[in-house]
Amino acid sequence: MITPFHFRYLPVPLVAFIYGYLMLWRPILENMLLRSRWFSRKYLPALNPEYRYFLVGYFPFYNSLNDSDQVLFEGRVQKFINLKEFIPRGGIREVTPMMKALIAGSAVKLTFGHPSIYFRHFRRILIYPENYFSQITGQYHKGEVHPAGIIVFSWSNLQQAFDDHGDGLHLGLHEMAHALRLIFLNKTFEFSFSGHSLIKAFDAEALKIIGRIRSSGTKSIYRDSALENLHEFFAVSVELFFERPNDFKEKYPLLYNLLTRLLKVNPMQPALT
């Protein structure tokens, strides 16, 4: 009779070492699998053809990808749409395929380097036609993110984000960046993030830059709202990172480098490696 192997026969320190080693390599192995074309075709849903038109027409990032990465992008967009409840508000009668595609495409573009992130905590997406009045803040907003699991957009402002891909203004990326930062900071939301040192480094550099901009009074590529707090600074940095990568890298090379490491993507070379 052969006695089956069980981890209880191993010394506790060795078991702890093996577990720690596997956890160390898990994110790398997981991302390799999720990025593979085989996995995309086998386990991700096929993109509904009605959404592809909007990916091609509104996402230069998607068009710049190679065939394999486009398959991954498409599958992730469809999965994001499948996971969410899109809710019309304020006079919008129905959520159109264009609305879903632009929102999902923004989310996938932002997290393209993190194939396992689908903003699962944020299950409901509310869409208003214009700026809307928030009962929570008592102010009018273009969009907002609620830690309770809701992301809100005004459709007119979201559409404007796709009129100019180089102005540094993108409501889709901005609100998704707020949600992503909450995911990075809160392990219970979705994602076991191993880059907390990168977040700390980003915040430390951000505080220095905010201080310099405020004290100098000189014009910056950052708009005034970015200086309000670290959450806003991160969201606006993401907009600049994707919309004005050359300017952003030239003026703030350390922030640019930190974001490439945080997001695991480089807008100047978007193909996954």
PDB file of C-alpha atoms in Angstrom:
ATOM      1  CA  MET A   1       0.000   0.000   0.000  1.00  0.00           C
ATOM      2  CA  ILE A   2       1.288   3.430  -0.956  1.00  0.00           C
ATOM      3  CA  THR A   3       0.592   6.114   1.585  1.00  0.00           C
ATOM      4  CA  PRO A   4      -0.691   9.234  -0.200  1.00  0.00           C
ATOM      5  CA  PHE A   5       1.464  12.307   0.158  1.00  0.00           C
ATOM      6  CA  HIS A   6       0.116  15.139   2.268  1.00  0.00           C
ATOM      7  CA  PHE A   7       1.586  18.486   3.188  1.00  0.00           C
ATOM      8  CA  ARG A   8       1.154  17.626   6.866  1.00  0.00           C
ATOM      9  CA  TYR A   9       4.171  15.348   6.548  1.00  0.00           C
ATOM     10  CA  LEU A  10       6.381  18.332   5.758  1.00  0.00           C
ATOM     11  CA  PRO A  11       7.916  20.578   8.414  1.00  0.00           C
ATOM     12  CA  VAL A  12       5.863  23.734   8.977  1.00  0.00           C
ATOM     13  CA  PRO A  13       8.695  26.097   7.930  1.00  0.00           C
ATOM     14  CA  LEU A  14       9.084  24.227   4.629  1.00  0.00           C
ATOM     15  CA  VAL A  15       5.332  24.384   3.948  1.00  0.00           C
ATOM     16  CA  ALA A  16       5.391  28.102   4.680  1.00  0.00           C
ATOM     17  CA  PHE A  17       8.342  28.547   2.319  1.00  0.00           C
ATOM     18  CA  ILE A  18       6.639  26.636  -0.510  1.00  0.00           C
ATOM     19  CA  TYR A  19       3.396  28.569  -0.049  1.00  0.00           C
ATOM     20  CA  GLY A  20       5.222  31.906   0.005  1.00  0.00           C
ATOM     21  CA  TYR A  21       7.205  30.976  -3.111  1.00  0.00           C
ATOM     22  CA  LEU A  22       4.055  30.022  -5.012  1.00  0.00           C
ATOM     23  CA  MET A  23       2.289  33.227  -3.928  1.00  0.00           C
ATOM     24  CA  LEU A  24       5.313  35.236  -5.078  1.00  0.00           C
ATOM     25  CA  TRP A  25       5.133  33.801  -8.589  1.00  0.00           C
ATOM     26  CA  ARG A  26       1.347  33.548  -8.781  1.00  0.00           C
ATOM     27  CA  PRO A  27       0.733  37.069 -10.240  1.00  0.00           C
ATOM     28  CA  ILE A  28       3.372  36.503 -12.922  1.00  0.00           C
ATOM     29  CA  LEU A  29       2.100  33.049 -13.913  1.00  0.00           C
ATOM     30  CA  GLU A  30      -1.516  34.209 -13.779  1.00  0.00           C
ATOM     31  CA  ASN A  31      -0.844  37.179 -16.041  1.00  0.00           C
ATOM     32  CA  MET A  32       1.082  34.990 -18.497  1.00  0.00           C
ATOM     33  CA  LEU A  33      -1.905  32.672 -18.739  1.00  0.00           C
ATOM     34  CA  LEU A  34      -4.509  35.409 -18.966  1.00  0.00           C
ATOM     35  CA  ARG A  35      -2.559  37.205 -21.689  1.00  0.00           C
ATOM     36  CA  SER A  36      -2.178  34.149 -23.878  1.00  0.00           C
ATOM     37  CA  ARG A  37      -4.114  33.956 -27.121  1.00  0.00           C
ATOM     38  CA  TRP A  38      -5.086  30.372 -26.288  1.00  0.00           C
ATOM     39  CA  PHE A  39      -6.685  31.446 -23.020  1.00  0.00           C
ATOM     40  CA  SER A  40      -8.450  34.361 -24.719  1.00  0.00           C
ATOM     41  CA  ARG A  41     -10.041  32.108 -27.313  1.00  0.00           C
ATOM     42  CA  LYS A  42     -10.905  29.295 -24.892  1.00  0.00           C
ATOM     43  CA  TYR A  43     -12.078  31.079 -21.753  1.00  0.00           C
ATOM     44  CA  LEU A  44     -13.036  34.634 -22.668  1.00  0.00           C
ATOM     45  CA  PRO A  45     -16.366  35.275 -24.412  1.00  0.00           C
ATOM     46  CA  ALA A  46     -16.378  36.234 -28.079  1.00  0.00           C
ATOM     47  CA  LEU A  47     -17.040  39.913 -28.654  1.00  0.00           C
ATOM     48  CA  ASN A  48     -20.525  40.765 -29.857  1.00  0.00           C
ATOM     49  CA  PRO A  49     -20.001  42.259 -33.362  1.00  0.00           C
ATOM     50  CA  GLU A  50     -22.055  45.333 -32.452  1.00  0.00           C
ATOM     51  CA  TYR A  51     -19.302  46.407 -30.038  1.00  0.00           C
ATOM     52  CA  ARG A  52     -16.336  45.942 -32.388  1.00  0.00           C
ATOM     53  CA  TYR A  53     -17.386  48.910 -34.518  1.00  0.00           C
ATOM     54  CA  PHE A  54     -16.931  51.208 -31.527  1.00  0.00           C
ATOM     55  CA  LEU A  55     -13.607  49.699 -30.486  1.00  0.00           C
ATOM     56  CA  VAL A  56     -12.210  50.267 -33.975  1.00  0.00           C
ATOM     57  CA  GLY A  57     -13.679  53.749 -34.305  1.00  0.00           C
ATOM     58  CA  TYR A  58     -12.975  55.139 -30.830  1.00  0.00           C
ATOM     59  CA  PHE A  59      -9.909  53.381 -29.413  1.00  0.00           C
ATOM     60  CA  PRO A  60      -6.561  54.060 -31.116  1.00  0.00           C
ATOM     61  CA  PHE A  61      -5.031  52.032 -28.273  1.00  0.00           C
ATOM     62  CA  TYR A  62      -6.964  48.955 -29.431  1.00  0.00           C
ATOM     63  CA  ASN A  63      -6.057  49.562 -33.085  1.00  0.00           C
ATOM     64  CA  SER A  64      -2.360  49.743 -32.202  1.00  0.00           C
ATOM     65  CA  LEU A  65      -2.344  46.268 -30.670  1.00  0.00           C
ATOM     66  CA  ASN A  66      -1.214  43.157 -32.495  1.00  0.00           C
ATOM     67  CA  ASP A  67      -3.775  40.515 -33.458  1.00  0.00           C
ATOM     68  CA  SER A  68      -3.249  38.442 -30.332  1.00  0.00           C
ATOM     69  CA  ASP A  69      -3.659  41.385 -27.983  1.00  0.00           C
ATOM     70  CA  GLN A  70      -6.724  42.598 -29.864  1.00  0.00           C
ATOM     71  CA  VAL A  71      -8.352  39.206 -29.244  1.00  0.00           C
ATOM     72  CA  LEU A  72      -7.574  39.596 -25.550  1.00  0.00           C
ATOM     73  CA  PHE A  73      -8.900  43.180 -25.508  1.00  0.00           C
ATOM     74  CA  GLU A  74     -12.141  42.128 -27.207  1.00  0.00           C
ATOM     75  CA  GLY A  75     -12.743  39.202 -24.885  1.00  0.00           C
ATOM     76  CA  ARG A  76     -12.134  41.343 -21.832  1.00  0.00           C
ATOM     77  CA  VAL A  77     -14.513  44.037 -23.095  1.00  0.00           C
ATOM     78  CA  GLN A  78     -17.264  41.462 -23.565  1.00  0.00           C
ATOM     79  CA  LYS A  79     -16.633  39.917 -20.156  1.00  0.00           C
ATOM     80  CA  PHE A  80     -16.737  43.368 -18.508  1.00  0.00           C
ATOM     81  CA  ILE A  81     -20.077  44.083 -20.171  1.00  0.00           C
ATOM     82  CA  ASN A  82     -21.437  40.688 -19.112  1.00  0.00           C
ATOM     83  CA  LEU A  83     -20.487  41.324 -15.492  1.00  0.00           C
ATOM     84  CA  LYS A  84     -22.078  44.759 -15.152  1.00  0.00           C
ATOM     85  CA  GLU A  85     -25.570  46.105 -14.695  1.00  0.00           C
ATOM     86  CA  PHE A  86     -25.889  49.244 -16.823  1.00  0.00           C
ATOM     87  CA  ILE A  87     -28.659  51.482 -15.507  1.00  0.00           C
ATOM     88  CA  PRO A  88     -30.111  54.479 -17.418  1.00  0.00           C
ATOM     89  CA  ARG A  89     -30.881  57.574 -15.360  1.00  0.00           C
ATOM     90  CA  GLY A  90     -32.190  61.100 -15.783  1.00  0.00           C
ATOM     91  CA  GLY A  91     -34.109  60.712 -19.018  1.00  0.00           C
ATOM     92  CA  ILE A  92     -31.983  58.116 -20.797  1.00  0.00           C
ATOM     93  CA  ARG A  93     -34.459  55.454 -21.874  1.00  0.00           C
ATOM     94  CA  GLU A  94     -32.028  52.680 -22.689  1.00  0.00           C
ATOM     95  CA  VAL A  95     -28.339  51.932 -22.501  1.00  0.00           C
ATOM     96  CA  THR A  96     -27.036  51.592 -26.059  1.00  0.00           C
ATOM     97  CA  PRO A  97     -24.254  49.316 -27.356  1.00  0.00           C
ATOM     98  CA  MET A  98     -22.133  52.439 -27.870  1.00  0.00           C
ATOM     99  CA  MET A  99     -22.450  53.390 -24.210  1.00  0.00           C
ATOM    100  CA  LYS A 100     -21.459  49.921 -23.077  1.00  0.00           C
ATOM    101  CA  ALA A 101     -18.551  49.708 -25.526  1.00  0.00           C
ATOM    102  CA  LEU A 102     -17.037  53.079 -24.591  1.00  0.00           C
ATOM    103  CA  ILE A 103     -17.284  52.414 -20.868  1.00  0.00           C
ATOM    104  CA  ALA A 104     -16.002  48.841 -21.094  1.00  0.00           C
ATOM    105  CA  GLY A 105     -13.256  49.835 -23.527  1.00  0.00           C
ATOM    106  CA  SER A 106     -12.057  52.540 -21.129  1.00  0.00           C
ATOM    107  CA  ALA A 107     -11.936  50.051 -18.258  1.00  0.00           C
ATOM    108  CA  VAL A 108     -10.033  47.450 -20.271  1.00  0.00           C
ATOM    109  CA  LYS A 109      -7.618  50.017 -21.691  1.00  0.00           C
ATOM    110  CA  LEU A 110      -6.745  51.150 -18.169  1.00  0.00           C
ATOM    111  CA  THR A 111      -6.289  47.604 -16.837  1.00  0.00           C
ATOM    112  CA  PHE A 112      -4.837  45.999 -19.946  1.00  0.00           C
ATOM    113  CA  GLY A 113      -1.703  45.123 -17.986  1.00  0.00           C
ATOM    114  CA  HIS A 114      -3.836  43.482 -15.275  1.00  0.00           C
ATOM    115  CA  PRO A 115      -5.924  40.891 -17.158  1.00  0.00           C
ATOM    116  CA  SER A 116      -7.609  39.602 -14.002  1.00  0.00           C
ATOM    117  CA  ILE A 117      -9.158  42.933 -12.989  1.00  0.00           C
ATOM    118  CA  TYR A 118     -12.801  43.493 -13.955  1.00  0.00           C
ATOM    119  CA  PHE A 119     -13.834  45.989 -11.262  1.00  0.00           C
ATOM    120  CA  ARG A 120     -16.012  43.241  -9.788  1.00  0.00           C
ATOM    121  CA  HIS A 121     -16.782  45.260  -6.684  1.00  0.00           C
ATOM    122  CA  PHE A 122     -18.343  47.937  -8.888  1.00  0.00           C
ATOM    123  CA  ARG A 123     -21.226  45.941 -10.289  1.00  0.00           C
ATOM    124  CA  ARG A 124     -23.607  48.779 -11.192  1.00  0.00           C
ATOM    125  CA  ILE A 125     -22.904  51.541 -13.719  1.00  0.00           C
ATOM    126  CA  LEU A 126     -25.301  54.488 -13.839  1.00  0.00           C
ATOM    127  CA  ILE A 127     -25.512  56.689 -16.939  1.00  0.00           C
ATOM    128  CA  TYR A 128     -27.041  60.182 -16.950  1.00  0.00           C
ATOM    129  CA  PRO A 129     -27.487  62.277 -20.117  1.00  0.00           C
ATOM    130  CA  GLU A 130     -25.743  65.399 -18.747  1.00  0.00           C
ATOM    131  CA  ASN A 131     -24.142  66.666 -15.553  1.00  0.00           C
ATOM    132  CA  TYR A 132     -26.264  65.375 -12.695  1.00  0.00           C
ATOM    133  CA  PHE A 133     -26.963  66.408  -9.108  1.00  0.00           C
ATOM    134  CA  SER A 134     -25.559  64.041  -6.495  1.00  0.00           C
ATOM    135  CA  GLN A 135     -27.611  63.551  -3.349  1.00  0.00           C
ATOM    136  CA  ILE A 136     -24.443  62.419  -1.575  1.00  0.00           C
ATOM    137  CA  THR A 137     -22.224  65.450  -2.257  1.00  0.00           C
ATOM    138  CA  GLY A 138     -24.933  68.029  -2.895  1.00  0.00           C
ATOM    139  CA  GLN A 139     -23.147  69.103  -6.092  1.00  0.00           C
ATOM    140  CA  TYR A 140     -23.358  68.587  -9.837  1.00  0.00           C
ATOM    141  CA  HIS A 141     -20.978  66.025 -11.289  1.00  0.00           C
ATOM    142  CA  LYS A 142     -19.737  64.687 -14.605  1.00  0.00           C
ATOM    143  CA  GLY A 143     -19.040  61.336 -12.992  1.00  0.00           C
ATOM    144  CA  GLU A 144     -18.195  59.730  -9.673  1.00  0.00           C
ATOM    145  CA  VAL A 145     -17.258  56.490  -7.987  1.00  0.00           C
ATOM    146  CA  HIS A 146     -18.960  55.170  -4.859  1.00  0.00           C
ATOM    147  CA  PRO A 147     -17.003  52.721  -2.666  1.00  0.00           C
ATOM    148  CA  ALA A 148     -20.330  50.938  -2.152  1.00  0.00           C
ATOM    149  CA  GLY A 149     -19.926  49.569  -5.691  1.00  0.00           C
ATOM    150  CA  ILE A 150     -21.362  52.120  -8.128  1.00  0.00           C
ATOM    151  CA  ILE A 151     -19.717  54.066 -10.966  1.00  0.00           C
ATOM    152  CA  VAL A 152     -21.596  57.003 -12.491  1.00  0.00           C
ATOM    153  CA  PHE A 153     -21.087  58.768 -15.844  1.00  0.00           C
ATOM    154  CA  SER A 154     -22.719  61.640 -17.673  1.00  0.00           C
ATOM    155  CA  TRP A 155     -23.011  60.464 -21.258  1.00  0.00           C
ATOM    156  CA  SER A 156     -22.388  63.838 -22.927  1.00  0.00           C
ATOM    157  CA  ASN A 157     -19.084  64.248 -21.070  1.00  0.00           C
ATOM    158  CA  LEU A 158     -18.060  60.672 -21.733  1.00  0.00           C
ATOM    159  CA  GLN A 159     -18.602  61.156 -25.458  1.00  0.00           C
ATOM    160  CA  GLN A 160     -16.470  64.314 -25.431  1.00  0.00           C
ATOM    161  CA  ALA A 161     -13.582  62.251 -24.073  1.00  0.00           C
ATOM    162  CA  PHE A 162     -13.317  60.567 -27.480  1.00  0.00           C
ATOM    163  CA  ASP A 163     -13.400  63.766 -29.561  1.00  0.00           C
ATOM    164  CA  ASP A 164      -9.736  64.549 -28.921  1.00  0.00           C
ATOM    165  CA  HIS A 165      -7.344  61.782 -27.908  1.00  0.00           C
ATOM    166  CA  GLY A 166      -4.566  64.217 -27.020  1.00  0.00           C
ATOM    167  CA  ASP A 167      -6.143  66.828 -24.772  1.00  0.00           C
ATOM    168  CA  GLY A 168      -5.568  64.972 -21.488  1.00  0.00           C
ATOM    169  CA  LEU A 169      -9.280  64.914 -20.682  1.00  0.00           C
ATOM    170  CA  HIS A 170     -11.007  61.545 -20.549  1.00  0.00           C
ATOM    171  CA  LEU A 171     -13.952  60.962 -18.222  1.00  0.00           C
ATOM    172  CA  GLY A 172     -13.922  57.206 -18.837  1.00  0.00           C
ATOM    173  CA  LEU A 173     -10.297  56.805 -17.786  1.00  0.00           C
ATOM    174  CA  HIS A 174     -10.723  59.317 -14.962  1.00  0.00           C
ATOM    175  CA  GLU A 175     -13.574  57.543 -13.185  1.00  0.00           C
ATOM    176  CA  MET A 176     -12.142  54.093 -13.804  1.00  0.00           C
ATOM    177  CA  ALA A 177      -8.847  55.321 -12.333  1.00  0.00           C
ATOM    178  CA  HIS A 178     -10.681  56.306  -9.160  1.00  0.00           C
ATOM    179  CA  ALA A 179     -12.161  52.810  -8.969  1.00  0.00           C
ATOM    180  CA  LEU A 180      -8.818  51.169  -9.728  1.00  0.00           C
ATOM    181  CA  ARG A 181      -7.068  53.110  -6.971  1.00  0.00           C
ATOM    182  CA  LEU A 182      -9.680  51.875  -4.502  1.00  0.00           C
ATOM    183  CA  ILE A 183      -9.037  48.320  -5.713  1.00  0.00           C
ATOM    184  CA  PHE A 184      -5.296  48.785  -5.270  1.00  0.00           C
ATOM    185  CA  LEU A 185      -5.770  50.140  -1.740  1.00  0.00           C
ATOM    186  CA  ASN A 186      -8.460  47.708  -0.578  1.00  0.00           C
ATOM    187  CA  LYS A 187      -7.571  44.022  -0.768  1.00  0.00           C
ATOM    188  CA  THR A 188     -11.137  42.934  -0.073  1.00  0.00           C
ATOM    189  CA  PHE A 189     -12.470  44.583  -3.242  1.00  0.00           C
ATOM    190  CA  GLU A 190     -11.076  42.198  -5.822  1.00  0.00           C
ATOM    191  CA  PHE A 191      -7.382  42.019  -6.275  1.00  0.00           C
ATOM    192  CA  SER A 192      -4.416  40.883  -4.195  1.00  0.00           C
ATOM    193  CA  PHE A 193      -2.095  43.713  -5.190  1.00  0.00           C
ATOM    194  CA  SER A 194       1.617  43.232  -4.582  1.00  0.00           C
ATOM    195  CA  GLY A 195       2.683  46.750  -5.556  1.00  0.00           C
ATOM    196  CA  HIS A 196       1.828  48.720  -2.439  1.00  0.00           C
ATOM    197  CA  SER A 197       5.361  50.127  -2.420  1.00  0.00           C
ATOM    198  CA  LEU A 198       4.673  51.562  -5.889  1.00  0.00           C
ATOM    199  CA  ILE A 199       1.487  53.249  -4.669  1.00  0.00           C
ATOM    200  CA  LYS A 200       3.405  54.731  -1.745  1.00  0.00           C
ATOM    201  CA  ALA A 201       6.167  55.925  -4.063  1.00  0.00           C
ATOM    202  CA  PHE A 202       3.622  57.450  -6.426  1.00  0.00           C
ATOM    203  CA  ASP A 203       1.837  59.262  -3.586  1.00  0.00           C
ATOM    204  CA  ALA A 204       5.107  60.548  -2.157  1.00  0.00           C
ATOM    205  CA  GLU A 205       6.159  61.984  -5.523  1.00  0.00           C
ATOM    206  CA  ALA A 206       2.645  63.325  -6.106  1.00  0.00           C
ATOM    207  CA  LEU A 207       2.732  65.297  -2.842  1.00  0.00           C
ATOM    208  CA  LYS A 208       6.040  66.872  -3.867  1.00  0.00           C
ATOM    209  CA  ILE A 209       4.683  67.879  -7.261  1.00  0.00           C
ATOM    210  CA  ILE A 210       1.441  69.244  -5.810  1.00  0.00           C
ATOM    211  CA  GLY A 211       3.490  71.339  -3.402  1.00  0.00           C
ATOM    212  CA  ARG A 212       5.744  72.676  -6.166  1.00  0.00           C
ATOM    213  CA  ILE A 213       2.840  73.585  -8.426  1.00  0.00           C
ATOM    214  CA  ARG A 214       0.992  75.369  -5.624  1.00  0.00           C
ATOM    215  CA  SER A 215       4.037  77.279  -4.424  1.00  0.00           C
ATOM    216  CA  SER A 216       5.302  78.308  -7.850  1.00  0.00           C
ATOM    217  CA  GLY A 217       1.953  79.380  -9.272  1.00  0.00           C
ATOM    218  CA  THR A 218       3.202  78.446 -12.730  1.00  0.00           C
ATOM    219  CA  LYS A 219       1.072  76.758 -15.374  1.00  0.00           C
ATOM    220  CA  SER A 220       1.192  72.970 -15.398  1.00  0.00           C
ATOM    221  CA  ILE A 221      -0.222  70.187 -17.546  1.00  0.00           C
ATOM    222  CA  TYR A 222      -2.188  69.297 -14.420  1.00  0.00           C
ATOM    223  CA  ARG A 223      -5.529  71.053 -14.094  1.00  0.00           C
ATOM    224  CA  ASP A 224      -6.445  72.641 -10.764  1.00  0.00           C
ATOM    225  CA  SER A 225      -8.777  69.843  -9.688  1.00  0.00           C
ATOM    226  CA  ALA A 226      -5.839  67.421  -9.676  1.00  0.00           C
ATOM    227  CA  LEU A 227      -4.301  69.313  -6.770  1.00  0.00           C
ATOM    228  CA  GLU A 228      -7.252  68.733  -4.435  1.00  0.00           C
ATOM    229  CA  ASN A 229      -6.132  65.331  -3.096  1.00  0.00           C
ATOM    230  CA  LEU A 230      -4.178  62.213  -3.997  1.00  0.00           C
ATOM    231  CA  HIS A 231      -7.230  60.470  -5.461  1.00  0.00           C
ATOM    232  CA  GLU A 232      -7.828  63.290  -7.940  1.00  0.00           C
ATOM    233  CA  PHE A 233      -4.128  63.575  -8.700  1.00  0.00           C
ATOM    234  CA  PHE A 234      -3.947  59.880  -9.525  1.00  0.00           C
ATOM    235  CA  ALA A 235      -7.024  60.009 -11.776  1.00  0.00           C
ATOM    236  CA  VAL A 236      -5.752  63.033 -13.718  1.00  0.00           C
ATOM    237  CA  SER A 237      -2.290  61.455 -13.964  1.00  0.00           C
ATOM    238  CA  VAL A 238      -3.875  58.422 -15.622  1.00  0.00           C
ATOM    239  CA  GLU A 239      -5.583  60.700 -18.150  1.00  0.00           C
ATOM    240  CA  LEU A 240      -2.275  62.396 -18.969  1.00  0.00           C
ATOM    241  CA  PHE A 241      -0.445  59.065 -19.040  1.00  0.00           C
ATOM    242  CA  PHE A 242      -2.675  57.722 -21.815  1.00  0.00           C
ATOM    243  CA  GLU A 243      -3.675  60.944 -23.594  1.00  0.00           C
ATOM    244  CA  ARG A 244      -0.422  62.937 -23.496  1.00  0.00           C
ATOM    245  CA  PRO A 245       2.282  60.346 -22.798  1.00  0.00           C
ATOM    246  CA  ASN A 246       5.121  62.286 -24.432  1.00  0.00           C
ATOM    247  CA  ASP A 247       4.448  65.495 -22.506  1.00  0.00           C
ATOM    248  CA  PHE A 248       3.832  63.597 -19.303  1.00  0.00           C
ATOM    249  CA  LYS A 249       7.048  61.574 -19.554  1.00  0.00           C
ATOM    250  CA  GLU A 250       9.087  64.677 -20.431  1.00  0.00           C
ATOM    251  CA  LYS A 251       7.784  66.790 -17.537  1.00  0.00           C
ATOM    252  CA  TYR A 252       7.315  64.083 -14.897  1.00  0.00           C
ATOM    253  CA  PRO A 253       9.545  61.108 -15.817  1.00  0.00           C
ATOM    254  CA  LEU A 254       9.421  59.518 -12.359  1.00  0.00           C
ATOM    255  CA  LEU A 255       5.605  59.569 -12.259  1.00  0.00           C
ATOM    256  CA  TYR A 256       5.474  58.179 -15.773  1.00  0.00           C
ATOM    257  CA  ASN A 257       7.807  55.338 -14.827  1.00  0.00           C
ATOM    258  CA  LEU A 258       5.810  54.549 -11.693  1.00  0.00           C
ATOM    259  CA  LEU A 259       2.575  54.378 -13.677  1.00  0.00           C
ATOM    260  CA  THR A 260       4.086  52.039 -16.260  1.00  0.00           C
ATOM    261  CA  ARG A 261       5.015  49.739 -13.389  1.00  0.00           C
ATOM    262  CA  LEU A 262       1.686  50.132 -11.592  1.00  0.00           C
ATOM    263  CA  LEU A 263      -0.465  49.622 -14.682  1.00  0.00           C
ATOM    264  CA  LYS A 264       1.978  47.238 -16.394  1.00  0.00           C
ATOM    265  CA  VAL A 265       1.520  48.968 -19.734  1.00  0.00           C
ATOM    266  CA  ASN A 266       3.312  51.671 -21.683  1.00  0.00           C
ATOM    267  CA  PRO A 267       1.082  53.848 -23.892  1.00  0.00           C
ATOM    268  CA  MET A 268       4.015  54.457 -26.224  1.00  0.00           C
ATOM    269  CA  GLN A 269       4.399  50.685 -26.675  1.00  0.00           C
ATOM    270  CA  PRO A 270       0.975  49.262 -25.813  1.00  0.00           C
ATOM    271  CA  ALA A 271       1.567  45.669 -26.889  1.00  0.00           C
ATOM    272  CA  LEU A 272       1.887  43.306 -23.945  1.00  0.00           C
ATOM    273  CA  THR A 273       5.268  41.709 -23.383  1.00  0.00           C
TER     274      THR A 273
END
